[in-house]
Coordinates of N, CA and C in Angstrom, one line a residue:
Chain G
Q86 N 15.5 -14.1 8.3 CA 14.5 -13.4 9.1 C 13.1 -13.8 8.6
K87 N 12.3 -14.4 9.5 CA 11.0 -14.8 9.1 C 10.1 -13.5 9.1
E88 N 9.3 -13.3 8.0 CA 8.6 -12.1 7.9 C 7.2 -12.2 7.5
V89 N 6.5 -11.1 7.7 CA 5.1 -11.0 7.2 C 5.1 -9.7 6.3
E90 N 4.7 -9.9 5.1 CA 4.7 -8.8 4.1 C 3.3 -8.3 3.7
Q91 N 3.2 -7.0 3.7 CA 2.0 -6.3 3.3 C 2.3 -5.2 2.3
N92 N 1.4 -4.9 1.4 CA 1.6 -3.7 0.6 C 1.2 -2.5 1.5
S93 N 2.0 -1.4 1.5 CA 1.8 -0.3 2.4 C 0.6 0.5 2.0
G94 N 0.2 0.5 0.7 CA -0.9 1.3 0.2 C -0.4 2.7 0.0
P95 N -1.4 3.7 0.0 CA -2.8 3.5 0.5 C -3.6 2.8 -0.6
L96 N -4.6 2.0 0.0 CA -5.6 1.4 -0.8 C -6.8 2.2 -0.7
S97 N -7.2 2.8 -1.9 CA -8.4 3.7 -1.8 C -9.6 3.0 -2.5
V98 N -10.7 3.0 -1.8 CA -11.9 2.4 -2.3 C -13.1 3.3 -2.1
P99 N -14.1 3.3 -2.9 CA -15.3 4.2 -2.6 C -16.2 3.5 -1.6
E100 N -16.9 4.4 -0.9 CA -17.9 3.9 0.1 C -18.8 2.9 -0.5
G101 N -19.0 1.8 0.2 CA -19.9 0.7 -0.3 C -19.2 -0.4 -1.0
A102 N -18.0 -0.2 -1.4 CA -17.3 -1.2 -2.2 C -16.6 -2.2 -1.3
I103 N -16.0 -3.3 -1.9 CA -15.3 -4.3 -1.2 C -13.8 -3.9 -1.2
A104 N -13.3 -3.9 0.0 CA -11.8 -3.6 0.2 C -11.1 -5.0 0.4
S105 N -10.1 -5.2 -0.4 CA -9.3 -6.5 -0.3 C -7.9 -6.2 0.2
L106 N -7.6 -6.7 1.3 CA -6.2 -6.5 1.9 C -5.5 -7.8 1.9
N107 N -4.2 -7.8 1.5 CA -3.5 -9.0 1.3 C -2.2 -9.1 2.2
C108 N -1.8 -10.3 2.5 CA -0.6 -10.5 3.3 C 0.0 -11.8 3.0
T109 N 1.3 -11.9 2.9 CA 2.1 -13.1 2.7 C 3.0 -13.3 3.9
Y110 N 3.4 -14.5 4.1 CA 4.3 -14.8 5.3 C 5.3 -15.8 4.8
S111 N 6.5 -15.8 5.4 CA 7.6 -16.6 5.0 C 7.7 -17.9 5.7
D112 N 7.2 -18.0 6.9 CA 7.4 -19.2 7.7 C 6.3 -20.2 7.4
R113 N 6.6 -21.3 6.7 CA 5.6 -22.3 6.4 C 5.0 -22.9 7.6
G114 N 5.7 -22.9 8.7 CA 5.2 -23.5 10.0 C 4.2 -22.6 10.8
S115 N 4.0 -21.4 10.3 CA 3.1 -20.5 11.0 C 1.7 -21.1 11.2
Q116 N 1.1 -20.9 12.4 CA -0.1 -21.6 12.8 C -1.3 -20.7 12.8
S117 N -1.2 -19.5 13.3 CA -2.3 -18.6 13.6 C -2.1 -17.3 12.9
F118 N -3.2 -16.7 12.5 CA -3.1 -15.4 11.8 C -4.1 -14.5 12.3
F119 N -3.7 -13.2 12.3 CA -4.6 -12.2 12.9 C -4.6 -11.0 12.1
W120 N -5.8 -10.3 12.1 CA -5.9 -9.0 11.5 C -6.2 -8.0 12.6
Y121 N -5.4 -6.9 12.7 CA -5.6 -5.9 13.6 C -5.9 -4.6 12.8
R122 N -6.7 -3.7 13.4 CA -7.0 -2.4 12.8 C -6.3 -1.4 13.7
Q123 N -5.7 -0.4 13.1 CA -5.0 0.6 13.9 C -5.4 2.0 13.3
Y124 N -6.2 2.8 14.0 CA -6.5 4.1 13.6 C -5.2 5.0 14.0
S125 N -5.1 6.1 13.2 CA -3.9 7.0 13.4 C -3.8 7.5 14.9
G126 N -2.7 7.2 15.5 CA -2.4 7.7 16.8 C -3.0 6.8 17.9
K127 N -3.6 5.7 17.5 CA -4.2 4.7 18.4 C -3.5 3.4 18.4
S128 N -3.9 2.5 19.3 CA -3.2 1.2 19.4 C -4.0 0.2 18.6
P129 N -3.4 -0.9 18.2 CA -4.1 -1.9 17.4 C -5.2 -2.6 18.2
E130 N -6.3 -2.9 17.4 CA -7.4 -3.7 18.0 C -7.7 -4.8 17.1
L131 N -8.0 -6.0 17.6 CA -8.2 -7.2 16.9 C -9.5 -7.1 16.1
I132 N -9.4 -7.5 14.8 CA -10.6 -7.6 14.0 C -11.0 -9.1 13.9
M133 N -10.1 -9.9 13.5 CA -10.3 -11.3 13.2 C -9.1 -12.1 13.4
F134 N -9.3 -13.4 13.6 CA -8.2 -14.4 13.6 C -8.7 -15.6 12.8
I135 N -7.7 -16.3 12.2 CA -8.0 -17.5 11.4 C -6.9 -18.5 11.6
Y136 N -7.3 -19.8 11.8 CA -6.3 -20.8 12.0 C -6.3 -21.8 10.9
S137 N -7.4 -22.0 10.2 CA -7.6 -23.1 9.2 C -7.7 -22.5 7.8
N138 N -7.3 -23.4 6.9 CA -7.5 -23.0 5.5 C -8.9 -22.7 5.1
G139 N -9.1 -21.7 4.3 CA -10.5 -21.4 3.9 C -10.9 -20.0 4.3
D140 N -12.2 -19.8 4.4 CA -12.8 -18.5 4.7 C -13.4 -18.5 6.1
K141 N -13.3 -17.4 6.7 CA -14.0 -17.1 8.0 C -14.7 -15.8 8.0
E142 N -16.0 -15.8 8.2 CA -16.7 -14.6 8.1 C -17.2 -14.1 9.5
D143 N -17.2 -12.7 9.6 CA -17.7 -12.1 10.8 C -18.2 -10.7 10.4
G144 N -19.5 -10.7 10.3 CA -20.2 -9.5 9.9 C -19.7 -9.0 8.5
R145 N -19.2 -7.8 8.4 CA -18.8 -7.3 7.0 C -17.3 -7.8 6.7
F146 N -16.7 -8.5 7.6 CA -15.3 -9.0 7.4 C -15.2 -10.4 7.1
T147 N -14.4 -10.8 6.1 CA -14.1 -12.2 5.8 C -12.5 -12.3 5.7
A148 N -12.0 -13.2 6.5 CA -10.6 -13.6 6.5 C -10.4 -14.8 5.6
Q149 N -9.4 -14.9 4.8 CA -9.1 -16.0 4.0 C -7.7 -16.5 4.2
L150 N -7.5 -17.8 4.3 CA -6.2 -18.3 4.6 C -5.9 -19.4 3.6
N151 N -4.7 -19.4 3.0 CA -4.3 -20.4 2.1 C -2.8 -20.7 2.5
K152 N -2.7 -21.8 3.3 CA -1.4 -22.2 3.8 C -0.4 -22.7 2.7
A153 N -1.0 -23.3 1.7 CA -0.1 -23.8 0.6 C 0.6 -22.6 -0.1
S154 N -0.1 -21.5 -0.2 CA 0.4 -20.3 -0.9 C 1.0 -19.3 0.1
Q155 N 0.9 -19.6 1.4 CA 1.4 -18.8 2.5 C 0.8 -17.4 2.3
Y156 N -0.5 -17.3 2.2 CA -1.3 -16.1 1.9 C -2.5 -15.9 2.8
V157 N -2.6 -14.7 3.3 CA -3.8 -14.4 4.1 C -4.4 -13.1 3.6
S158 N -5.7 -13.1 3.6 CA -6.4 -11.8 3.1 C -7.5 -11.5 4.0
L159 N -7.9 -10.2 3.9 CA -9.1 -9.7 4.6 C -9.9 -8.9 3.7
L160 N -11.2 -9.3 3.6 CA -12.1 -8.6 2.8 C -13.1 -7.8 3.6
I161 N -13.3 -6.6 3.3 CA -14.3 -5.7 4.0 C -15.4 -5.4 3.0
R162 N -16.6 -5.9 3.3 CA -17.7 -5.6 2.4 C -18.4 -4.3 2.9
D163 N -19.0 -3.6 1.9 CA -19.8 -2.4 2.2 C -18.9 -1.4 3.0
S164 N -17.7 -1.1 2.5 CA -16.7 -0.3 3.2 C -17.3 1.0 3.6
Q165 N -17.0 1.5 4.8 CA -17.5 2.7 5.3 C -16.3 3.7 5.5
P166 N -16.5 5.0 5.5 CA -15.4 5.9 5.8 C -14.8 5.6 7.2
S167 N -15.6 5.1 8.1 CA -15.0 4.7 9.4 C -14.1 3.5 9.4
D168 N -14.0 2.8 8.3 CA -13.1 1.7 8.1 C -11.7 2.2 7.7
S169 N -11.6 3.5 7.4 CA -10.3 4.1 7.0 C -9.3 4.0 8.2
A170 N -8.3 3.2 8.0 CA -7.3 2.9 9.1 C -6.1 2.1 8.4
T171 N -5.2 1.8 9.3 CA -4.1 0.9 8.8 C -4.5 -0.5 9.4
Y172 N -4.4 -1.5 8.5 CA -4.7 -2.9 8.8 C -3.4 -3.7 8.9
L173 N -3.2 -4.2 10.1 CA -2.0 -5.0 10.3 C -2.3 -6.5 10.3
C174 N -1.5 -7.2 9.5 CA -1.5 -8.7 9.5 C -0.5 -9.2 10.4
A175 N -0.8 -10.2 11.2 CA 0.1 -10.8 12.1 C 0.1 -12.3 12.1
A176 N 1.2 -12.9 12.3 CA 1.3 -14.4 12.3 C 2.0 -14.9 13.5
Q177 N 1.5 -16.0 14.0 CA 2.2 -16.7 15.1 C 3.1 -17.7 14.4
M178 N 4.4 -17.5 14.4 CA 5.3 -18.3 13.6 C 5.8 -19.5 14.5
A179 N 6.2 -20.6 13.8 CA 6.6 -21.8 14.5 C 7.6 -21.6 15.6
G180 N 7.3 -22.1 16.8 CA 8.3 -22.0 17.8 C 8.2 -20.7 18.6
R181 N 7.3 -19.9 18.3 CA 7.1 -18.6 19.0 C 5.7 -18.4 19.4
R182 N 5.4 -17.9 20.6 CA 4.1 -17.6 21.0 C 3.7 -16.2 20.6
A183 N 4.7 -15.3 20.6 CA 4.3 -13.9 20.2 C 4.0 -13.8 18.7
L184 N 3.5 -12.7 18.4 CA 3.1 -12.4 17.0 C 4.2 -11.6 16.2
T185 N 4.3 -11.9 14.9 CA 5.1 -11.2 14.0 C 4.2 -10.4 13.1
F186 N 4.3 -9.1 13.2 CA 3.4 -8.2 12.4 C 4.0 -7.8 11.1
G187 N 3.2 -7.6 10.1 CA 3.5 -6.9 8.9 C 3.6 -5.4 9.2
S188 N 4.0 -4.6 8.2 CA 4.1 -3.2 8.3 C 2.7 -2.4 8.1
G189 N 1.7 -3.2 7.7 CA 0.4 -2.6 7.6 C 0.0 -2.1 6.2
T190 N -1.2 -2.1 5.9 CA -1.8 -1.5 4.7 C -2.7 -0.4 5.1
R191 N -2.5 0.8 4.6 CA -3.4 1.9 4.9 C -4.6 1.9 3.9
L192 N -5.8 1.9 4.5 CA -7.0 1.8 3.7 C -7.7 3.2 3.8
Q193 N -8.1 3.7 2.7 CA -8.9 5.0 2.7 C -10.2 4.7 2.0
V194 N -11.3 4.9 2.6 CA -12.6 4.7 2.1 C -13.2 6.1 1.8
Q195 N -13.4 6.4 0.5 CA -13.8 7.7 0.0 C -15.3 7.8 0.1
P196 N -15.9 8.8 0.8 CA -17.3 9.0 0.9 C -17.9 9.3 -0.5
Chain R
E91 N -14.7 -4.1 32.3 CA -13.3 -4.6 32.5 C -12.3 -3.6 32.1
A92 N -11.4 -3.2 33.0 CA -10.4 -2.2 32.7 C -9.4 -2.8 31.6
G93 N -8.9 -1.9 30.8 CA -8.0 -2.3 29.7 C -6.6 -2.3 30.2
V94 N -5.6 -2.4 29.3 CA -4.2 -2.3 29.6 C -3.9 -0.8 29.9
A95 N -3.2 -0.5 31.0 CA -2.9 0.8 31.3 C -1.4 1.0 31.1
Q96 N -1.0 2.2 30.5 CA 0.4 2.5 30.3 C 0.6 4.0 30.8
S97 N 1.8 4.2 31.2 CA 2.2 5.6 31.5 C 3.8 5.7 31.4
P98 N 4.3 6.9 31.1 CA 3.5 8.0 30.6 C 2.9 7.9 29.2
R99 N 2.1 8.7 28.8 CA 1.6 8.7 27.4 C 2.6 9.3 26.4
Y100 N 3.3 10.3 26.8 CA 4.3 10.9 26.0 C 5.6 11.2 26.8
K101 N 6.7 11.1 26.1 CA 8.0 11.4 26.8 C 9.0 11.9 25.7
I102 N 9.6 13.0 26.1 CA 10.7 13.6 25.2 C 11.9 13.6 26.0
I103 N 13.0 13.0 25.5 CA 14.3 13.1 26.2 C 15.4 13.4 25.2
E104 N 16.5 13.6 25.7 CA 17.7 13.8 24.9 C 18.5 12.5 24.8
K105 N 19.2 12.3 23.7 CA 20.0 11.1 23.6 C 20.9 10.9 24.7
R106 N 21.2 9.7 25.1 CA 22.0 9.3 26.2 C 21.4 9.4 27.5
Q107 N 20.1 10.0 27.6 CA 19.4 9.9 28.8 C 18.7 8.6 29.0
S108 N 18.2 8.4 30.2 CA 17.5 7.1 30.4 C 15.9 7.4 30.6
V109 N 15.1 6.4 30.3 CA 13.7 6.6 30.4 C 13.1 5.2 30.8
A110 N 12.0 5.3 31.5 CA 11.3 4.1 31.9 C 9.8 4.2 31.6
F111 N 9.2 3.1 31.2 CA 7.8 3.0 30.9 C 7.1 2.0 31.8
W112 N 5.9 2.3 32.1 CA 5.2 1.3 33.0 C 3.9 0.8 32.4
C113 N 3.6 -0.5 32.7 CA 2.4 -1.1 32.1 C 1.7 -1.9 33.2
N114 N 0.4 -1.8 33.2 CA -0.4 -2.6 34.1 C -1.4 -3.4 33.2
P115 N -1.3 -4.7 33.1 CA -2.1 -5.5 32.2 C -3.5 -5.7 32.7
I116 N -4.3 -6.3 31.9 CA -5.7 -6.6 32.3 C -5.6 -7.6 33.4
S117 N -6.5 -7.4 34.4 CA -6.4 -8.3 35.6 C -6.6 -9.7 35.2
G118 N -5.7 -10.6 35.7 CA -5.8 -12.0 35.4 C -5.1 -12.5 34.2
H119 N -4.5 -11.6 33.4 CA -3.8 -12.0 32.2 C -2.4 -12.4 32.6
A120 N -2.0 -13.6 32.3 CA -0.7 -14.1 32.7 C 0.4 -13.7 31.8
T121 N 0.1 -13.3 30.5 CA 1.1 -13.0 29.6 C 1.1 -11.5 29.3
L122 N 2.3 -10.9 29.2 CA 2.5 -9.5 29.0 C 3.6 -9.3 27.9
Y123 N 3.3 -8.5 27.0 CA 4.2 -8.2 25.9 C 4.6 -6.7 25.8
W124 N 5.8 -6.5 25.5 CA 6.3 -5.1 25.1 C 6.6 -5.1 23.6
Y125 N 6.0 -4.2 22.9 CA 6.3 -4.0 21.5 C 6.9 -2.6 21.2
Q126 N 7.7 -2.5 20.2 CA 8.2 -1.2 19.7 C 7.6 -1.0 18.4
Q127 N 6.9 0.1 18.1 CA 6.4 0.4 16.8 C 7.0 1.7 16.3
I128 N 7.8 1.6 15.4 CA 8.4 2.8 14.7 C 7.5 3.3 13.6
L129 N 7.4 4.6 13.4 CA 6.4 5.2 12.5 C 6.5 4.5 11.1
G130 N 5.3 4.1 10.7 CA 5.2 3.4 9.3 C 5.5 1.9 9.4
Q131 N 5.8 1.4 10.5 CA 6.1 0.0 10.6 C 5.1 -0.7 11.6
G132 N 5.0 -2.0 11.5 CA 4.2 -2.8 12.4 C 4.9 -2.9 13.8
P133 N 4.2 -3.3 14.8 CA 4.8 -3.5 16.1 C 5.8 -4.7 16.0
K134 N 6.9 -4.5 16.7 CA 7.9 -5.5 16.8 C 8.1 -5.9 18.3
L135 N 8.0 -7.2 18.5 CA 8.1 -7.7 19.9 C 9.5 -7.4 20.5
L136 N 9.5 -6.8 21.7 CA 10.8 -6.7 22.4 C 10.9 -7.8 23.4
I137 N 9.9 -8.0 24.2 CA 10.0 -9.0 25.2 C 8.6 -9.5 25.6
Q138 N 8.5 -10.8 26.0 CA 7.3 -11.5 26.4 C 7.5 -12.1 27.7
F139 N 6.6 -11.8 28.7 CA 6.6 -12.4 30.0 C 5.4 -13.4 30.2
Q140 N 5.7 -14.5 30.8 CA 4.6 -15.4 31.2 C 4.7 -15.4 32.7
N141 N 3.7 -14.8 33.3 CA 3.7 -14.5 34.8 C 4.9 -13.6 35.0
N142 N 5.9 -14.0 35.8 CA 7.0 -13.1 36.0 C 8.3 -13.6 35.3
G143 N 8.1 -14.6 34.5 CA 9.3 -15.2 33.8 C 9.3 -14.7 32.3
V144 N 10.6 -14.6 31.8 CA 10.7 -14.2 30.4 C 10.6 -15.4 29.5
V145 N 9.7 -15.2 28.5 CA 9.5 -16.3 27.5 C 10.3 -16.0 26.2
D146 N 10.3 -14.8 25.8 CA 11.0 -14.4 24.6 C 11.6 -13.0 24.7
D147 N 12.9 -12.9 24.6 CA 13.5 -11.6 24.6 C 14.6 -11.5 23.5
S148 N 14.4 -12.3 22.5 CA 15.3 -12.5 21.4 C 15.6 -11.2 20.6
Q149 N 14.6 -10.3 20.6 CA 14.8 -9.0 19.8 C 14.9 -7.8 20.7
L150 N 15.2 -8.1 22.0 CA 15.5 -7.0 22.9 C 16.9 -6.6 22.9
P151 N 17.2 -5.3 22.6 CA 18.6 -4.8 22.6 C 19.1 -4.8 24.0
K152 N 19.7 -5.8 24.5 CA 20.0 -6.0 25.9 C 21.1 -5.1 26.4
D153 N 21.9 -4.5 25.5 CA 22.9 -3.5 25.9 C 22.3 -2.2 26.4
R154 N 21.0 -2.0 26.0 CA 20.5 -0.7 26.5 C 19.0 -0.8 27.0
F155 N 18.4 -1.9 26.7 CA 17.0 -2.1 27.1 C 17.0 -3.2 28.2
S156 N 16.1 -2.9 29.2 CA 15.8 -3.9 30.2 C 14.4 -3.9 30.6
A157 N 13.9 -5.0 31.1 CA 12.4 -5.0 31.5 C 12.3 -6.0 32.6
E158 N 11.3 -5.7 33.4 CA 11.0 -6.6 34.5 C 9.5 -6.6 34.7
R159 N 9.0 -7.7 35.3 CA 7.6 -7.8 35.6 C 7.5 -8.2 37.1
L160 N 7.0 -7.2 37.8 CA 6.9 -7.4 39.3 C 5.8 -8.2 39.7
K161 N 6.1 -9.3 40.4 CA 5.1 -10.2 41.0 C 4.1 -10.7 40.0
G162 N 4.5 -10.8 38.7 CA 3.7 -11.3 37.7 C 2.5 -10.4 37.3
V163 N 2.6 -9.1 37.7 CA 1.5 -8.2 37.3 C 2.1 -7.0 36.5
D164 N 2.4 -5.9 37.2 CA 2.9 -4.7 36.5 C 4.3 -5.0 35.9
S165 N 4.6 -4.2 34.9 CA 5.9 -4.3 34.2 C 6.5 -3.0 33.9
T166 N 7.8 -2.9 33.9 CA 8.5 -1.7 33.5 C 9.5 -2.0 32.4
L167 N 9.6 -1.1 31.5 CA 10.6 -1.2 30.4 C 11.5 0.0 30.5
K168 N 12.8 -0.2 30.5 CA 13.8 0.9 30.7 C 14.7 0.9 29.5
I169 N 15.1 2.1 29.1 CA 16.1 2.3 28.1 C 17.2 3.2 28.7
Q170 N 18.4 2.7 28.6 CA 19.5 3.4 29.1 C 20.9 3.0 28.5
P171 N 21.5 3.9 27.8 CA 21.1 5.2 27.3 C 20.3 5.2 26.1
A172 N 19.4 6.2 25.9 CA 18.6 6.2 24.7 C 19.4 6.7 23.5
K173 N 19.0 6.2 22.3 CA 19.5 6.7 21.1 C 18.4 7.3 20.2
L174 N 18.8 8.0 19.2 CA 17.8 8.7 18.4 C 16.9 7.6 17.8
E175 N 17.4 6.5 17.4 CA 16.6 5.5 16.7 C 15.6 4.8 17.6
D176 N 15.6 5.1 18.9 CA 14.7 4.6 19.9 C 13.3 5.3 19.8
S177 N 13.3 6.4 19.1 CA 12.0 7.2 18.9 C 11.0 6.3 18.3
A178 N 9.9 6.1 19.0 CA 8.9 5.1 18.6 C 7.7 5.2 19.6
V179 N 6.7 4.4 19.3 CA 5.6 4.1 20.3 C 5.9 2.8 20.9
Y180 N 5.9 2.8 22.2 CA 6.1 1.5 23.0 C 4.8 1.0 23.5
L181 N 4.4 -0.1 22.9 CA 3.1 -0.7 23.2 C 3.2 -1.8 24.2
C182 N 2.4 -1.9 25.2 CA 2.3 -3.0 26.1 C 1.0 -3.7 25.7
A183 N 1.0 -5.0 25.7 CA -0.2 -5.8 25.4 C -0.2 -7.0 26.5
S184 N -1.4 -7.5 26.7 CA -1.5 -8.7 27.5 C -2.5 -9.6 26.9
S185 N -2.4 -10.9 27.3 CA -3.3 -11.9 26.9 C -3.5 -12.9 28.1
L186 N -4.5 -13.7 28.0 CA -4.9 -14.5 29.1 C -3.9 -15.5 29.5
V187 N -3.4 -16.3 28.5 CA -2.5 -17.4 28.7 C -1.2 -17.3 28.0
G188 N -1.3 -16.9 26.7 CA -0.1 -16.8 26.0 C 0.2 -17.9 25.0
T189 N -0.8 -18.6 24.6 CA -0.6 -19.7 23.7 C -0.3 -19.3 22.2
G190 N -0.7 -18.0 22.0 CA -0.6 -17.5 20.6 C -2.0 -17.5 19.9
R191 N -2.8 -18.5 20.3 CA -4.2 -18.5 19.7 C -5.2 -17.8 20.5
E192 N -4.8 -16.6 20.8 CA -5.8 -15.8 21.6 C -5.5 -14.3 21.4
T193 N -6.5 -13.5 21.8 CA -6.4 -12.1 21.5 C -5.4 -11.4 22.4
Q194 N -4.6 -10.6 21.8 CA -3.7 -9.7 22.6 C -4.4 -8.4 22.7
Y195 N -4.5 -7.8 23.9 CA -5.1 -6.5 24.1 C -4.0 -5.5 24.3
F196 N -4.1 -4.4 23.5 CA -3.0 -3.4 23.5 C -3.4 -2.2 24.4
G197 N -2.4 -1.7 25.1 CA -2.6 -0.5 25.8 C -2.5 0.7 24.9
P198 N -2.7 1.9 25.4 CA -2.6 3.1 24.5 C -1.3 3.5 24.0
G199 N -0.2 2.9 24.6 CA 1.1 3.2 24.1 C 1.8 4.4 24.8
T200 N 3.1 4.4 24.8 CA 3.9 5.6 25.2 C 4.7 6.0 24.0
R201 N 4.5 7.3 23.6 CA 5.2 7.9 22.5 C 6.5 8.5 23.0
L202 N 7.6 8.0 22.5 CA 8.9 8.4 22.9 C 9.6 9.2 21.8
L203 N 10.1 10.4 22.1 CA 10.9 11.1 21.1 C 12.2 11.4 21.7
V204 N 13.2 10.9 21.1 CA 14.6 11.1 21.5 C 15.3 12.2 20.6
L205 N 15.7 13.3 21.3 CA 16.3 14.4 20.5 C 17.8 14.4 20.6

């Protein structure tokens, strides 16, 4: 079973700090990677996607991909209480168009 | 632009009953997905349609679940008969083409409780 693994958390950080969320995937042929944010009782919404090794920045968010280590991460700078949510990592695995999601990491930003 | 619409938002049924969910994707989106999200887990793909054809239904429990996409637009997902373990949120999502390198937009979901 090809999987995406995340630490369930909760990850607790103080307001203004950097939150680091990590994800590993088992399928070396995976091509595209996505980070979704899901507030409690709501549906997932896309934050960022990354296809190439290295870093990709968008505002306070930075996605990092290391295909050799099969590792994806999401950094949130200047964390705000409104960032408190579950963050889902998803991968498009080889031979499939749909996404395979991890179980999510719950982030708590303390005011 | 209107988002993905789903109904009903909530449903409570007893085991062995049947239930149906409806989804209307974003206008112009060729690809439609149904996911099942059990509490504490990430969404799991049940079925993916490209226009009105099935692309991936490898994780759909076909003995009890069925889905169709009418004229390449709306879709219904049916469970018959329901089991306790089907209690979950059923999320419908759509994307423009379905290559995988594109945003999937999720609807609000249908929360199903099977008693």
